[in-house]
Every structure is written in structure tokens, then in C-alpha cells.
PDB file of C-alpha atoms in Angstrom:
ATOM      1  CA  UNK A1452     -22.075  17.116  17.196  1.00 92.00           C
ATOM      2  CA  UNK A1453     -20.961  19.634  14.606  1.00 93.00           C
ATOM      3  CA  UNK A1454     -17.365  19.116  13.541  1.00 89.00           C
ATOM      4  CA  UNK A1455     -17.019  15.575  14.957  1.00 90.00           C
ATOM      5  CA  UNK A1456     -17.148  12.504  12.769  1.00 85.00           C
ATOM      6  CA  UNK A1457     -17.129   8.993  14.231  1.00 87.00           C
ATOM      7  CA  UNK A1458     -16.402   6.052  11.960  1.00 84.00           C
ATOM      8  CA  UNK A1459     -17.818   2.896  13.514  1.00 84.00           C
ATOM      9  CA  UNK A1460     -17.417   0.386  10.689  1.00 77.00           C
ATOM     10  CA  UNK A1461     -13.656   0.830  10.481  1.00 83.00           C
ATOM     11  CA  UNK A1462     -13.266   2.454   7.051  1.00 91.00           C
ATOM     12  CA  UNK A1463     -14.919   4.654   4.444  1.00 89.00           C
ATOM     13  CA  UNK A1464     -13.818   2.453   1.541  1.00 87.00           C
ATOM     14  CA  UNK A1465     -11.659  -0.638   1.206  1.00 88.00           C
ATOM     15  CA  UNK A1466      -9.966  -2.629  -1.549  1.00 85.00           C
ATOM     16  CA  UNK A1467      -8.263  -6.013  -1.189  1.00 85.00           C
ATOM     17  CA  UNK A1468      -6.258  -8.112  -3.666  1.00 81.00           C
ATOM     18  CA  UNK A1469      -5.369 -11.027  -1.402  1.00 83.00           C
ATOM     19  CA  UNK A1470      -1.909  -9.914  -0.261  1.00 87.00           C
ATOM     20  CA  UNK A1471      -2.763  -6.235   0.232  1.00 87.00           C
ATOM     21  CA  UNK A1472      -5.647  -4.471   1.961  1.00 90.00           C
ATOM     22  CA  UNK A1473      -6.030  -0.723   1.603  1.00 88.00           C
ATOM     23  CA  UNK A1474      -8.591   1.046   3.819  1.00 91.00           C
ATOM     24  CA  UNK A1475      -9.526   4.710   3.556  1.00 90.00           C
ATOM     25  CA  UNK A1476     -10.110   5.883   7.139  1.00 93.00           C
ATOM     26  CA  UNK A1477     -10.649   9.576   6.556  1.00 90.00           C
ATOM     27  CA  UNK A1478     -10.210  12.466   4.158  1.00 88.00           C
ATOM     28  CA  UNK A1479     -10.648  16.194   4.120  1.00 89.00           C
ATOM     29  CA  UNK A1480      -9.005  19.355   2.865  1.00 88.00           C
ATOM     30  CA  UNK A1481      -6.794  17.329   0.496  1.00 86.00           C
ATOM     31  CA  UNK A1482      -5.467  15.015   3.218  1.00 92.00           C
ATOM     32  CA  UNK A1483      -6.134  11.267   3.348  1.00 92.00           C
ATOM     33  CA  UNK A1484      -5.633   8.816   6.206  1.00 94.00           C
ATOM     34  CA  UNK A1485      -5.283   5.171   5.185  1.00 92.00           C
ATOM     35  CA  UNK A1486      -4.551   1.862   6.851  1.00 95.00           C
ATOM     36  CA  UNK A1487      -2.483  -0.480   4.714  1.00 94.00           C
ATOM     37  CA  UNK A1488      -1.999  -4.171   5.469  1.00 96.00           C
ATOM     38  CA  UNK A1489       0.372  -6.510   3.631  1.00 96.00           C
ATOM     39  CA  UNK A1490       0.983 -10.223   3.997  1.00 96.00           C
ATOM     40  CA  UNK A1491       4.456 -11.580   4.746  1.00 97.00           C
ATOM     41  CA  UNK A1492       6.866 -11.482   1.762  1.00 96.00           C
ATOM     42  CA  UNK A1493       4.841  -8.823  -0.091  1.00 94.00           C
ATOM     43  CA  UNK A1494       6.908  -6.244  -1.967  1.00 93.00           C
ATOM     44  CA  UNK A1495       5.857  -2.683  -1.063  1.00 93.00           C
ATOM     45  CA  UNK A1496       7.019   0.113  -3.362  1.00 90.00           C
ATOM     46  CA  UNK A1497       7.009   3.864  -2.833  1.00 91.00           C
ATOM     47  CA  UNK A1498       7.109   5.642  -6.184  1.00 87.00           C
ATOM     48  CA  UNK A1499       8.276   9.184  -6.863  1.00 89.00           C
ATOM     49  CA  UNK A1500       5.240  11.381  -7.372  1.00 83.00           C
ATOM     50  CA  UNK A1501       4.502  13.871 -10.084  1.00 83.00           C
ATOM     51  CA  UNK A1502       3.842  16.596  -7.520  1.00 85.00           C
ATOM     52  CA  UNK A1503       6.961  17.448  -5.509  1.00 86.00           C
ATOM     53  CA  UNK A1504       4.929  19.226  -2.807  1.00 89.00           C
ATOM     54  CA  UNK A1505       3.103  16.052  -1.690  1.00 89.00           C
ATOM     55  CA  UNK A1506       4.204  14.753   1.709  1.00 93.00           C
ATOM     56  CA  UNK A1507       3.429  11.240   2.960  1.00 94.00           C
ATOM     57  CA  UNK A1508       3.817   9.974   6.512  1.00 97.00           C
ATOM     58  CA  UNK A1509       3.806   6.324   7.604  1.00 97.00           C
ATOM     59  CA  UNK A1510       3.461   4.793  11.069  1.00 98.00           C
ATOM     60  CA  UNK A1511       3.981   1.048  11.535  1.00 98.00           C
ATOM     61  CA  UNK A1512       1.237  -0.414  13.725  1.00 98.00           C
ATOM     62  CA  UNK A1513       2.374  -4.041  13.727  1.00 98.00           C
ATOM     63  CA  UNK A1514       4.774  -6.365  11.994  1.00 98.00           C
ATOM     64  CA  UNK A1515       8.155  -5.795  10.380  1.00 98.00           C
ATOM     65  CA  UNK A1516       9.360  -4.715   6.969  1.00 98.00           C
ATOM     66  CA  UNK A1517      12.832  -4.353   5.548  1.00 98.00           C
ATOM     67  CA  UNK A1518      14.153  -1.563   3.354  1.00 97.00           C
ATOM     68  CA  UNK A1519      17.587  -1.100   1.797  1.00 92.00           C
ATOM     69  CA  UNK A1520      18.797   2.485   1.501  1.00 91.00           C
ATOM     70  CA  UNK A1521      22.256   3.215   0.103  1.00 90.00           C
ATOM     71  CA  UNK A1522      23.331  -0.426   0.634  1.00 91.00           C
ATOM     72  CA  UNK A1523      22.195  -0.289   4.278  1.00 95.00           C
ATOM     73  CA  UNK A1524      19.395  -2.706   5.241  1.00 96.00           C
ATOM     74  CA  UNK A1525      17.002  -1.449   7.899  1.00 97.00           C
ATOM     75  CA  UNK A1526      14.109  -3.228   9.591  1.00 98.00           C
ATOM     76  CA  UNK A1527      11.103  -1.114  10.497  1.00 98.00           C
ATOM     77  CA  UNK A1528       8.830  -2.463  13.231  1.00 98.00           C
ATOM     78  CA  UNK A1529       5.816  -1.436  15.309  1.00 98.00           C
ATOM     79  CA  UNK A1530       5.968   2.211  16.428  1.00 98.00           C
ATOM     80  CA  UNK A1531       8.588   3.174  13.813  1.00 98.00           C
ATOM     81  CA  UNK A1532       7.673   5.878  11.353  1.00 97.00           C
ATOM     82  CA  UNK A1533       9.005   7.327   8.115  1.00 97.00           C
ATOM     83  CA  UNK A1534       8.018   9.960   5.604  1.00 96.00           C
ATOM     84  CA  UNK A1535       8.474  10.618   1.910  1.00 95.00           C
ATOM     85  CA  UNK A1536       8.537  13.816  -0.099  1.00 95.00           C
ATOM     86  CA  UNK A1537       9.964  14.502  -3.529  1.00 93.00           C
ATOM     87  CA  UNK A1538      11.552  11.037  -3.942  1.00 93.00           C
ATOM     88  CA  UNK A1539      14.077  10.776  -6.773  1.00 92.00           C
ATOM     89  CA  UNK A1540      13.708   6.978  -7.118  1.00 93.00           C
ATOM     90  CA  UNK A1541      11.544   4.070  -6.016  1.00 93.00           C
ATOM     91  CA  UNK A1542      11.915   2.730  -2.489  1.00 95.00           C
ATOM     92  CA  UNK A1543      11.393  -1.029  -2.034  1.00 95.00           C
ATOM     93  CA  UNK A1544      10.215  -2.568   1.224  1.00 97.00           C
ATOM     94  CA  UNK A1545       9.694  -6.272   1.900  1.00 97.00           C
ATOM     95  CA  UNK A1546       7.173  -7.387   4.499  1.00 97.00           C
ATOM     96  CA  UNK A1547       9.201  -9.702   6.761  1.00 98.00           C
ATOM     97  CA  UNK A1548       5.998 -10.565   8.651  1.00 98.00           C
ATOM     98  CA  UNK A1549       2.410  -9.544   8.056  1.00 98.00           C
ATOM     99  CA  UNK A1550       2.646  -5.772   8.433  1.00 98.00           C
ATOM    100  CA  UNK A1551       0.101  -3.006   8.981  1.00 98.00           C
ATOM    101  CA  UNK A1552       0.742   0.708   8.926  1.00 96.00           C
ATOM    102  CA  UNK A1553      -1.106   3.999   8.848  1.00 97.00           C
ATOM    103  CA  UNK A1554      -0.348   6.478   6.108  1.00 95.00           C
ATOM    104  CA  UNK A1555      -1.251  10.126   5.789  1.00 95.00           C
ATOM    105  CA  UNK A1556      -0.911  11.909   2.474  1.00 92.00           C
ATOM    106  CA  UNK A1557      -1.278  15.598   1.705  1.00 91.00           C
ATOM    107  CA  UNK A1558      -2.828  14.641  -1.648  1.00 83.00           C
ATOM    108  CA  UNK A1559      -5.662  12.223  -2.475  1.00 78.00           C
ATOM    109  CA  UNK A1560      -4.107   8.852  -3.350  1.00 74.00           C
ATOM    110  CA  UNK A1561      -6.626   6.206  -2.237  1.00 66.00           C
ATOM    111  CA  UNK A1562      -8.587   6.013  -5.487  1.00 59.00           C
ATOM    112  CA  UNK A1563      -5.423   5.912  -7.580  1.00 66.00           C
ATOM    113  CA  UNK A1564      -3.976   3.111  -5.435  1.00 64.00           C
ATOM    114  CA  UNK A1565      -7.259   1.173  -5.372  1.00 60.00           C
ATOM    115  CA  UNK A1566      -7.452   1.390  -9.192  1.00 66.00           C
ATOM    116  CA  UNK A1567      -3.908  -0.014  -9.423  1.00 66.00           C
ATOM    117  CA  UNK A1568      -4.806  -2.875  -7.054  1.00 60.00           C
ATOM    118  CA  UNK A1569      -7.979  -3.643  -9.052  1.00 63.00           C
ATOM    119  CA  UNK A1570      -6.009  -3.661 -12.315  1.00 66.00           C
ATOM    120  CA  UNK A1571      -3.397  -6.012 -10.837  1.00 61.00           C
ATOM    121  CA  UNK A1572      -6.218  -8.299  -9.700  1.00 62.00           C
ATOM    122  CA  UNK A1573      -7.627  -8.359 -13.274  1.00 67.00           C
ATOM    123  CA  UNK A1574      -4.190  -9.196 -14.686  1.00 68.00           C
ATOM    124  CA  UNK A1575      -3.772 -11.993 -12.151  1.00 62.00           C
ATOM    125  CA  UNK A1576      -7.158 -13.478 -13.033  1.00 66.00           C
ATOM    126  CA  UNK A1577      -6.375 -13.261 -16.776  1.00 69.00           C
ATOM    127  CA  UNK A1578      -3.051 -15.056 -16.231  1.00 68.00           C
ATOM    128  CA  UNK A1579      -4.763 -17.770 -14.171  1.00 66.00           C
ATOM    129  CA  UNK A1580      -7.349 -18.215 -16.933  1.00 68.00           C
ATOM    130  CA  UNK A1581      -4.654 -18.506 -19.619  1.00 66.00           C
ATOM    131  CA  UNK A1582      -2.737 -21.040 -17.527  1.00 67.00           C
ATOM    132  CA  UNK A1583      -5.918 -23.076 -17.062  1.00 62.00           C
ATOM    133  CA  UNK A1584      -6.661 -22.947 -20.806  1.00 64.00           C
ATOM    134  CA  UNK A1585      -3.077 -23.876 -21.665  1.00 57.00           C
ATOM    135  CA  UNK A1586      -3.087 -26.729 -19.148  1.00 56.00           C
ATOM    136  CA  UNK A1587      -6.344 -28.096 -20.536  1.00 58.00           C
ATOM    137  CA  UNK A1588      -5.002 -27.847 -24.097  1.00 50.00           C
ATOM    138  CA  UNK A1589      -1.774 -29.617 -23.185  1.00 48.00           C
ATOM    139  CA  UNK A1590      -3.604 -32.352 -21.295  1.00 43.00           C
ATOM    140  CA  UNK A1591      -6.028 -33.099 -24.147  1.00 43.00           C
TER     141      UNK A1591
END
């Protein structure tokens, strides 16, 4: 049917680094819909953007995460939502349980975020390799 798109496999693209899974569910006209899943104890950071007109909306599907704003700790849980626009500083969330949320952005962000996740994965593998080399050297 013209104008209707059904996504049966669950996502258009997906990237996973072990503690974080980012799934692109839809995009069009500069808007992206993503599902983000984080394991318990993962640090989740919202960064100020370079474009102060970008708006991001988040809806918690399951789990709990904690955020501290102005020395006030808040726990966000399933069915809570929040938004961000023109942040003046980073916002740090901690996944208190495994947590999954939907996010909608008025600017394309999936590929940027997936590149960051891939780069972090490369760094992690390089560190593991160096530790293994160092351990073998020390043991010999």
C-alpha cells in the first residue's frame, strides 16, 4: 500500500557492543526512531549537540535508570518519558536494571552513535590484546 511501511524483522540497522544495543527502527524527513537497550550498571550519557534546534524524545519501555539533576536523584521507569533540547552540559544516567527505551530525534543520529559504539569496541579489543600480551610477557 502506498505510504505504509511495515518492518517485520524488527529494525533497519543494528549495532551492539555487549552492554549496549542500538536499533534503527525508522527514519524519514530528518527524523529517526531508535530502540536503545542497555545492560544493568551501564552509564548512559546525553551530550549537548552542536545544533541547538535538535529535539530528542525518550520513552522508557522497560527497566529503571537513575539520573541526578541539580543534586536531586530521580529514577525513571517503564512508561516515563523525557526530552532534551539545547543541553548546556552532559546528563548522566545509570541503568539500575537492564533498561530499554525508544528515542526519537529530529536529526539523524544513528550512524554517528553506531560509529562511536564501533570505535569503543575497537578500543576495548585493543586493550584486551595489550593485556594478553603483557600477561604473556610477565608470565614468561
